[in-house]
Each structure stands twice: as C-alpha cells, then as structure tokens.
CSV table of C-alpha atoms in Angstrom, one decimal:
chain,number,residue,atom,x,y,z
A,23,MET,CA,107.4,92.9,62.8
A,24,THR,CA,107.8,89.0,62.8
A,25,ILE,CA,110.4,87.6,62.3
A,26,GLU,CA,111.0,83.2,61.5
A,27,ASN,CA,114.4,81.8,62.2
A,28,ALA,CA,113.1,78.6,59.5
A,29,ALA,CA,115.8,79.4,57.4
A,30,PHE,CA,118.0,79.3,60.5
A,31,GLU,CA,117.4,76.0,61.5
A,32,ARG,CA,118.5,75.0,58.3
A,33,TYR,CA,121.9,76.7,58.7
A,34,ARG,CA,122.3,75.5,62.0
A,35,CYS,CA,122.0,71.0,61.3
A,36,SER,CA,124.3,71.9,58.5
A,37,PRO,CA,127.2,71.1,59.6
A,38,ASN,CA,128.4,67.3,59.3
A,39,GLU,CA,129.4,65.5,62.2
A,40,LYS,CA,133.0,66.6,62.8
A,41,THR,CA,132.0,69.6,64.0
A,42,SER,CA,132.8,69.2,67.4
A,43,SER,CA,134.0,72.0,69.8
A,44,LEU,CA,137.8,70.6,70.3
A,45,ARG,CA,138.3,70.2,66.2
A,46,LEU,CA,136.2,74.0,66.4
A,47,LEU,CA,138.6,75.3,68.7
A,48,PHE,CA,141.5,73.6,66.7
A,49,GLY,CA,140.3,75.2,63.5
A,50,THR,CA,139.2,78.2,65.2
A,51,ALA,CA,143.1,78.9,65.7
A,52,ILE,CA,144.5,77.6,61.9
A,53,VAL,CA,142.4,80.6,61.0
A,54,VAL,CA,144.2,83.3,64.3
A,55,VAL,CA,147.3,81.6,62.9
A,56,CYS,CA,147.3,82.3,59.3
A,57,TRP,CA,145.7,85.9,60.5
A,58,MET,CA,148.9,87.2,63.0
A,59,ALA,CA,150.9,84.8,59.2
A,60,ALA,CA,149.4,87.2,57.3
A,61,THR,CA,149.7,90.0,59.3
A,62,ALA,CA,153.2,89.5,59.7
A,63,LEU,CA,153.7,89.5,56.4
A,64,VAL,CA,152.7,93.4,55.9
A,65,LEU,CA,153.6,94.8,58.8
A,66,PHE,CA,157.4,93.7,57.9
A,67,ALA,CA,157.6,93.3,54.2
A,68,GLY,CA,154.8,96.5,53.8
A,69,THR,CA,157.9,98.8,56.4
A,70,TYR,CA,161.1,97.5,54.4
A,71,ALA,CA,159.4,98.6,50.7
A,72,TYR,CA,158.4,101.9,52.4
A,73,ILE,CA,161.9,102.1,53.3
A,74,VAL,CA,163.9,100.7,51.0
A,75,TRP,CA,161.5,102.7,48.1
A,76,ARG,CA,161.0,106.3,49.6
A,77,LEU,CA,157.5,105.6,49.6
A,78,PRO,CA,155.3,109.0,50.2
A,79,GLY,CA,153.4,108.8,54.0
A,80,PRO,CA,154.7,110.7,57.5
A,81,SER,CA,157.7,110.6,58.0
A,82,SER,CA,158.4,110.9,62.6
A,83,GLY,CA,161.0,108.3,62.3
A,84,ARG,CA,158.9,105.8,63.8
A,85,TYR,CA,159.2,103.1,60.7
A,86,MET,CA,156.7,101.4,61.1
A,87,GLN,CA,153.4,103.4,61.7
A,88,ASP,CA,154.7,105.9,59.2
A,89,PHE,CA,153.8,103.0,56.7
A,90,LEU,CA,150.5,102.2,58.3
A,91,ALA,CA,149.7,105.6,58.3
A,92,SER,CA,150.2,106.1,54.8
A,93,PRO,CA,147.8,105.5,52.0
A,94,ILE,CA,149.7,102.1,51.0
A,95,GLY,CA,150.1,101.1,54.6
A,96,ILE,CA,146.4,101.1,54.8
A,97,LEU,CA,146.1,98.9,51.2
A,98,SER,CA,148.4,97.0,52.0
A,99,ALA,CA,146.9,96.8,56.2
A,100,LEU,CA,143.3,95.3,54.0
A,101,THR,CA,144.7,92.5,52.2
A,102,SER,CA,146.0,90.3,55.4
A,103,PHE,CA,142.3,89.9,55.8
A,104,ALA,CA,142.4,87.2,53.3
A,105,GLY,CA,144.5,85.5,56.1
A,106,ILE,CA,141.2,84.6,57.4
A,107,TRP,CA,139.6,82.9,54.0
A,108,ILE,CA,142.8,81.4,53.7
A,109,GLY,CA,143.4,79.9,57.8
A,110,LEU,CA,139.1,79.1,57.1
A,111,TRP,CA,139.5,77.3,53.4
A,112,VAL,CA,142.3,75.0,55.8
A,113,ALA,CA,139.9,74.2,59.4
A,114,MET,CA,137.2,73.8,57.1
A,115,ARG,CA,138.7,71.2,54.8
A,116,TYR,CA,140.9,69.6,56.4
A,117,VAL,CA,139.4,69.6,60.1
A,118,HIS,CA,135.8,69.9,59.1
A,119,GLY,CA,135.6,67.5,56.1
A,120,GLU,CA,133.3,70.6,54.6
A,121,PRO,CA,133.3,73.5,51.8
A,122,LEU,CA,134.5,76.7,52.5
A,123,ALA,CA,130.7,77.2,51.2
A,124,ALA,CA,129.0,76.1,53.3
A,125,LEU,CA,129.7,79.1,55.9
A,126,PHE,CA,128.1,80.8,53.1
A,127,GLY,CA,124.3,79.7,54.4
A,128,PHE,CA,122.1,77.0,53.7
A,129,SER,CA,122.2,77.4,50.1
A,130,ARG,CA,126.2,77.2,50.0
A,131,ARG,CA,126.3,80.4,48.3
A,132,ILE,CA,126.0,83.6,49.2
A,133,ALA,CA,122.3,85.8,48.4
A,134,GLY,CA,123.4,88.2,45.7
A,135,GLY,CA,119.5,89.9,47.1
A,136,ASP,CA,120.1,89.8,50.1
A,137,PHE,CA,123.8,91.7,49.9
A,138,LEU,CA,122.5,95.0,47.8
A,139,LYS,CA,119.5,95.0,50.7
A,140,GLY,CA,121.6,95.2,53.1
A,141,LEU,CA,124.3,97.5,51.4
A,142,VAL,CA,122.0,99.8,50.5
A,143,ALA,CA,120.3,99.9,54.0
A,144,VAL,CA,123.7,100.5,55.7
A,145,LEU,CA,124.6,103.3,53.8
A,146,ILE,CA,120.9,104.9,54.4
A,147,THR,CA,121.0,104.7,57.9
A,148,SER,CA,125.4,105.7,58.1
A,149,LEU,CA,123.9,109.0,56.0
A,150,PHE,CA,121.7,109.3,58.8
A,151,SER,CA,123.7,109.1,61.0
A,152,GLU,CA,126.7,111.6,60.3
A,153,ILE,CA,124.5,113.9,59.6
A,154,LEU,CA,123.2,113.7,63.2
A,155,LEU,CA,127.3,113.2,64.4
A,156,TYR,CA,128.1,116.4,62.2
A,157,TRP,CA,125.1,117.6,64.1
A,158,LEU,CA,127.5,116.8,67.7
A,159,GLN,CA,130.8,118.1,66.5
A,160,PRO,CA,130.6,120.4,63.2
A,161,GLU,CA,134.3,119.8,62.4
A,162,ILE,CA,134.4,118.1,59.1
A,163,ALA,CA,137.2,119.1,56.5
A,164,ARG,CA,137.8,118.0,52.7
A,165,GLY,CA,140.3,115.3,53.1
A,166,PRO,CA,143.5,116.1,51.6
A,167,ILE,CA,143.0,113.4,48.5
A,168,ALA,CA,142.2,114.7,45.2
A,169,LEU,CA,139.2,113.3,44.1
A,170,SER,CA,140.7,112.3,40.2
A,171,SER,CA,143.1,110.3,42.8
A,172,TRP,CA,139.9,109.0,45.1
A,173,LEU,CA,138.5,108.1,42.2
A,174,LEU,CA,140.7,105.9,41.0
A,175,PHE,CA,141.2,104.3,44.3
A,176,LEU,CA,137.3,104.3,44.4
A,177,VAL,CA,137.2,100.0,43.4
A,178,PRO,CA,140.3,98.9,44.7
A,179,ILE,CA,139.4,100.4,48.3
A,180,ALA,CA,136.4,98.9,47.3
A,181,LEU,CA,137.3,95.4,46.6
A,182,LEU,CA,139.9,95.4,49.4
A,183,ALA,CA,137.0,96.4,52.0
A,184,PHE,CA,135.1,93.9,51.0
A,185,LEU,CA,138.0,91.1,51.7
A,186,GLN,CA,137.7,92.7,55.1
A,187,THR,CA,134.4,93.3,56.2
A,188,SER,CA,133.7,89.5,54.5
A,189,SER,CA,136.7,87.5,56.5
A,190,GLU,CA,135.2,89.0,58.9
A,191,GLU,CA,131.9,87.6,58.8
A,192,VAL,CA,132.5,83.7,57.6
A,193,LEU,CA,134.8,84.2,60.7
A,194,PHE,CA,131.8,85.5,63.9
A,195,ARG,CA,128.8,85.0,62.0
A,196,GLY,CA,129.2,82.1,59.7
A,197,TYR,CA,132.2,79.7,61.1
A,198,LEU,CA,132.2,80.2,65.0
A,199,LEU,CA,128.3,81.5,64.6
A,200,ARG,CA,127.1,78.5,62.9
A,201,GLY,CA,129.9,75.9,64.5
A,202,LEU,CA,128.0,76.5,67.8
A,203,ALA,CA,124.9,76.7,67.4
A,204,TYR,CA,125.5,73.3,66.4
A,205,ARG,CA,126.7,72.1,69.2
A,206,PHE,CA,125.0,74.6,71.4
A,207,LYS,CA,121.2,75.7,72.0
A,208,SER,CA,121.4,78.9,73.7
A,209,PRO,CA,121.4,82.1,71.8
A,210,LEU,CA,124.3,83.3,74.8
A,211,ILE,CA,126.9,81.1,73.1
A,212,TRP,CA,126.5,80.7,69.8
A,213,ALA,CA,125.6,84.1,69.5
A,214,VAL,CA,126.5,86.6,72.1
A,215,LEU,CA,129.8,85.1,72.6
A,216,PRO,CA,130.7,85.8,69.0
A,217,GLY,CA,129.2,89.3,68.7
A,218,LEU,CA,131.8,89.9,71.8
A,219,LEU,CA,134.7,88.7,70.1
A,220,PHE,CA,133.8,90.7,67.6
A,221,THR,CA,133.3,93.3,69.0
A,222,SER,CA,136.3,94.4,71.2
A,223,LEU,CA,138.2,93.3,68.7
A,224,HIS,CA,137.5,97.8,68.3
A,225,TRP,CA,138.8,98.5,71.5
A,226,ASN,CA,141.8,101.4,70.4
A,227,SER,CA,144.5,101.8,73.3
A,228,ALA,CA,144.5,106.0,71.8
A,229,SER,CA,141.1,107.1,72.8
A,230,THR,CA,140.1,107.8,75.8
A,231,LEU,CA,137.7,104.9,78.1
A,232,ALA,CA,134.5,106.7,77.7
A,233,ILE,CA,135.1,107.2,74.2
A,234,ASN,CA,135.9,103.4,73.8
A,235,ALA,CA,133.2,102.4,75.2
A,236,CYS,CA,130.6,104.2,73.1
A,237,VAL,CA,132.1,102.6,70.2
A,238,LEU,CA,132.2,99.2,71.7
A,239,VAL,CA,128.5,99.4,72.6
A,240,SER,CA,127.8,101.3,69.0
A,241,ILE,CA,130.0,98.4,67.0
A,242,GLY,CA,127.8,95.6,69.6
A,243,ALA,CA,124.9,96.8,68.7
A,244,PHE,CA,126.1,96.5,64.8
A,245,ALA,CA,127.3,93.0,65.8
A,246,LEU,CA,123.7,92.1,67.2
A,247,LEU,CA,122.0,93.4,63.9
A,248,LEU,CA,124.3,90.8,62.3
A,249,THR,CA,123.8,88.1,64.0
A,250,LEU,CA,119.9,88.6,63.7
A,251,LEU,CA,120.1,88.6,59.8
A,252,VAL,CA,121.6,85.5,59.6
A,253,TYR,CA,118.9,84.0,61.9
A,254,VAL,CA,116.0,86.1,59.6
A,255,THR,CA,118.0,85.0,56.9
A,256,GLY,CA,120.3,81.2,57.1
A,257,ASN,CA,122.8,83.4,55.0
A,258,LEU,CA,125.5,85.8,55.3
A,259,GLY,CA,124.7,88.0,51.9
A,260,ALA,CA,123.1,90.4,54.5
A,261,GLY,CA,126.2,90.9,56.4
A,262,PHE,CA,128.2,91.1,53.9
A,263,GLY,CA,126.4,93.6,52.6
A,264,ALA,CA,125.8,94.9,55.6
A,265,HIS,CA,129.3,95.7,56.8
A,266,LEU,CA,130.6,96.5,53.3
A,267,GLY,CA,128.6,99.1,53.9
A,268,ASN,CA,128.9,100.7,57.6
A,269,ASN,CA,132.7,99.9,55.8
A,270,LEU,CA,132.6,102.3,53.0
A,271,THR,CA,131.3,105.4,54.2
A,272,GLY,CA,133.8,105.0,57.2
A,273,PHE,CA,137.2,104.3,54.2
A,274,LEU,CA,136.2,106.8,51.6
A,275,LEU,CA,133.4,108.7,52.5
A,276,ILE,CA,134.5,110.9,55.9
A,277,SER,CA,136.2,109.3,57.8
A,278,HIS,CA,136.2,109.5,62.3
A,279,GLN,CA,139.6,107.4,62.2
A,280,GLU,CA,142.9,109.5,62.4
A,281,GLY,CA,144.9,106.4,60.6
A,282,TYR,CA,142.4,105.4,57.8
A,283,ASN,CA,141.5,109.3,56.0
A,284,SER,CA,144.0,109.0,53.9
A,285,PHE,CA,141.6,107.6,50.8
A,286,ALA,CA,138.0,109.2,52.5
A,287,LEU,CA,136.4,112.7,51.3
A,288,LEU,CA,136.5,114.0,54.5
A,289,ASN,CA,138.2,113.7,57.1
A,290,ALA,CA,135.4,114.9,60.6
A,291,ARG,CA,136.9,114.9,64.0
A,292,PRO,CA,138.9,112.1,64.8
A,293,LEU,CA,137.6,110.1,67.9
A,294,GLU,CA,140.8,109.1,68.9
A,295,GLY,CA,141.6,112.2,69.5
A,296,PRO,CA,141.3,115.1,72.7
A,297,GLY,CA,138.9,116.8,74.2
A,298,TRP,CA,135.5,114.4,73.6
A,299,THR,CA,133.2,114.2,76.8
A,300,SER,CA,131.4,111.6,78.5
A,301,LEU,CA,127.9,113.1,76.8
A,302,ASP,CA,129.7,113.3,73.7
A,303,ALA,CA,130.5,109.5,74.7
A,304,VAL,CA,126.9,109.0,75.7
A,305,LEU,CA,124.9,111.2,72.5
A,306,ILE,CA,127.9,109.1,70.1
A,307,ALA,CA,126.7,105.6,71.8
A,308,ALA,CA,123.2,106.6,71.4
A,309,ILE,CA,123.6,107.0,67.8
A,310,GLY,CA,124.8,104.5,67.2
A,311,ILE,CA,122.3,102.3,68.5
A,312,VAL,CA,119.6,104.3,66.5
A,313,SER,CA,121.0,103.9,63.8
A,314,THR,CA,121.6,100.2,63.9
A,315,LEU,CA,117.9,100.0,65.0
A,316,LEU,CA,116.6,102.2,61.5
A,317,THR,CA,118.5,99.5,59.7
A,318,MET,CA,117.0,96.7,61.6
A,319,LEU,CA,113.8,98.3,60.4
A,320,LEU,CA,114.9,98.5,56.9
A,321,LEU,CA,115.7,95.5,55.9
A,322,LEU,CA,113.2,93.0,58.8
A,323,HIS,CA,110.0,95.1,58.5
A,324,ARG,CA,107.4,93.1,56.8
A,325,ARG,CA,106.6,96.3,54.1
A,326,SER,CA,109.5,97.4,54.1
A,327,PRO,CA,111.2,96.9,49.6
A,328,LEU,CA,114.9,97.0,51.5
A,329,LYS,CA,113.5,93.5,53.5
A,330,VAL,CA,115.8,89.9,53.5
A,331,GLY,CA,115.3,87.0,53.3
A,332,THR,CA,112.2,86.9,50.8
A,333,ASN,CA,113.8,85.2,48.3
A,334,LYS,CA,113.5,80.8,48.9
A,335,GLN,CA,117.2,79.4,48.6
A,336,SER,CA,117.5,75.5,47.8
A,337,PRO,CA,120.4,73.7,49.0
A,338,ARG,CA,123.3,73.0,46.1
C-alpha cells in the first residue's frame, strides 16, 4: 500500500498570503464564538420551549438536562453545529479573503465518489466493531422508538448528523489543518494539533477515567485516519463520508451513549454507566483501533474497490 501526497501538496499550498498564524488564530476565535453563540441560543430557547410547551421527554426537574435528553433536544443540539459553518464563512471571507469552498479541497468542491466510499467503508467496519462489542458485553435492548417513528426521523437525523460531522471536518481537517500545513511543514503541528483538539472535545465527565481513556484512544485513532484521508486525496470528501457513517451508526442503529439513544433502534450498555472494568476499557480501545485499521485498508489499499483518490480533480 503506497501513499502519494501530490494532491495534499496542492491543497496545502492553496491558501493565499493572508493565511498567517495570527489570522488563523483570529479566525479560529471567530468560529468558536459563533459556535458558542449558536449553542447558547439552542440551549436557552430550546429549554424555554420545552418548559412552556411541555414537550415530550424526561421530567426530573432539571429542565436543561431534561431538554437535552429529549428527542427534540437531541435534534436541536445538532443544529447548533451550524454555528461552526457560519463562523468559518465569516473567517474565510473577512479574515482570509477566500471563499468557503477553498476548504473543501484543491478543486474547491467535495469529491462525491470519495464521500460515498468513506461512508460505505465505515458502515462496514462499524458492523464489525459492533459484533466484537456485543461479544464483549452482550447487553443490547430494543430502543424505545417505534419503527414507524424511526423511519419518519431517518432523513432529518441523517441530515442533521451530516451538519454536525461536516462542520467538524471542515473545521479540524479543513480550516485548521490547511492553514497550519501552509505555515508549518511538520505534521506534528498540522496533523497532530487539530487531531488532539478534536479528540479532547469527546471527554465525558460522566464516564470513568478508564472508559474516557479508551474512548479518546479510539477517537484519536479515527481522527488520524481522517487526517490521512485528507493527506491522500487533498479533499474532505472521504472524511465527510467516514465521519457521517460513524455517527449515523450511533444515532440510528446502536447507541452506546445514554444521552443520545432516543432515535437508535438498539441500545447497548452505556459507556458512561457503572460496572466497566479496566480490562473492558483496554478491549474497547483495541476494537476501536482494529476497526480504524480495517477502514484504512478498505479506503487506501490499491486493490480495494473502495480505494479513495482515484478520480482526478481539477480546480474550478
């Protein structure tokens, strides 16, 4: 398996002269402010509507937590990621003087074929990892959502999951990676730093230290794969698809998080719950790493039908 980086070199050299470290930092601050503003709007407006309109969901008396744990709360929380897109548009237009599409790749458009390949590959390897997780902990129950309701929410959830995952990709593997790679040659900066930032956002205070560690290791490995896909293709398309496939599995098929299981057909034992041992955490991390390696083989091996980066793209 050989890895070429000609496409990435075109991508990393595509920013204009306004992409300085200071402007990159200022642009990142704009994105964070817009993201936090959108999150605050969703939290406070959603909680108010949850109380006033008495929307269906938990009623523990902790109104904001009850809202976020409700089906409408989960949907609303996903919309808050629109703040990242808004912030990136502002930063690219007014700080860097470039179109937002410049972040998608050297061609300034998403590689649709790579998107589908990334999606299919992760759906396949997610099934493999779920089988191993079931072997480790065979506590799976049917979710509370009826099949008719699941089918009704299938498209909205998929669209909102795409909003979430694409915003994260265009921020961490697009804006930050591209900007840092333009300024610095070392992958320890342009690859590792955005990956560490992305991984750290998945810390869950409700989980034990061992479970947090195994989750962060698994997500860190997945983040490295997403970065590798950009390195190979010079485009965010494959990462968009892979990330979406990963999150769709958790949102719609088998949930491992108690706070995000309202729309899943099946609910596994929540990772934030009690009873997990240190050995369980090691095995969960190992399953995550193996699944990521299998995804890498599917997307990068020269004989794989899902190999990405085979379609040559020219800039618009």
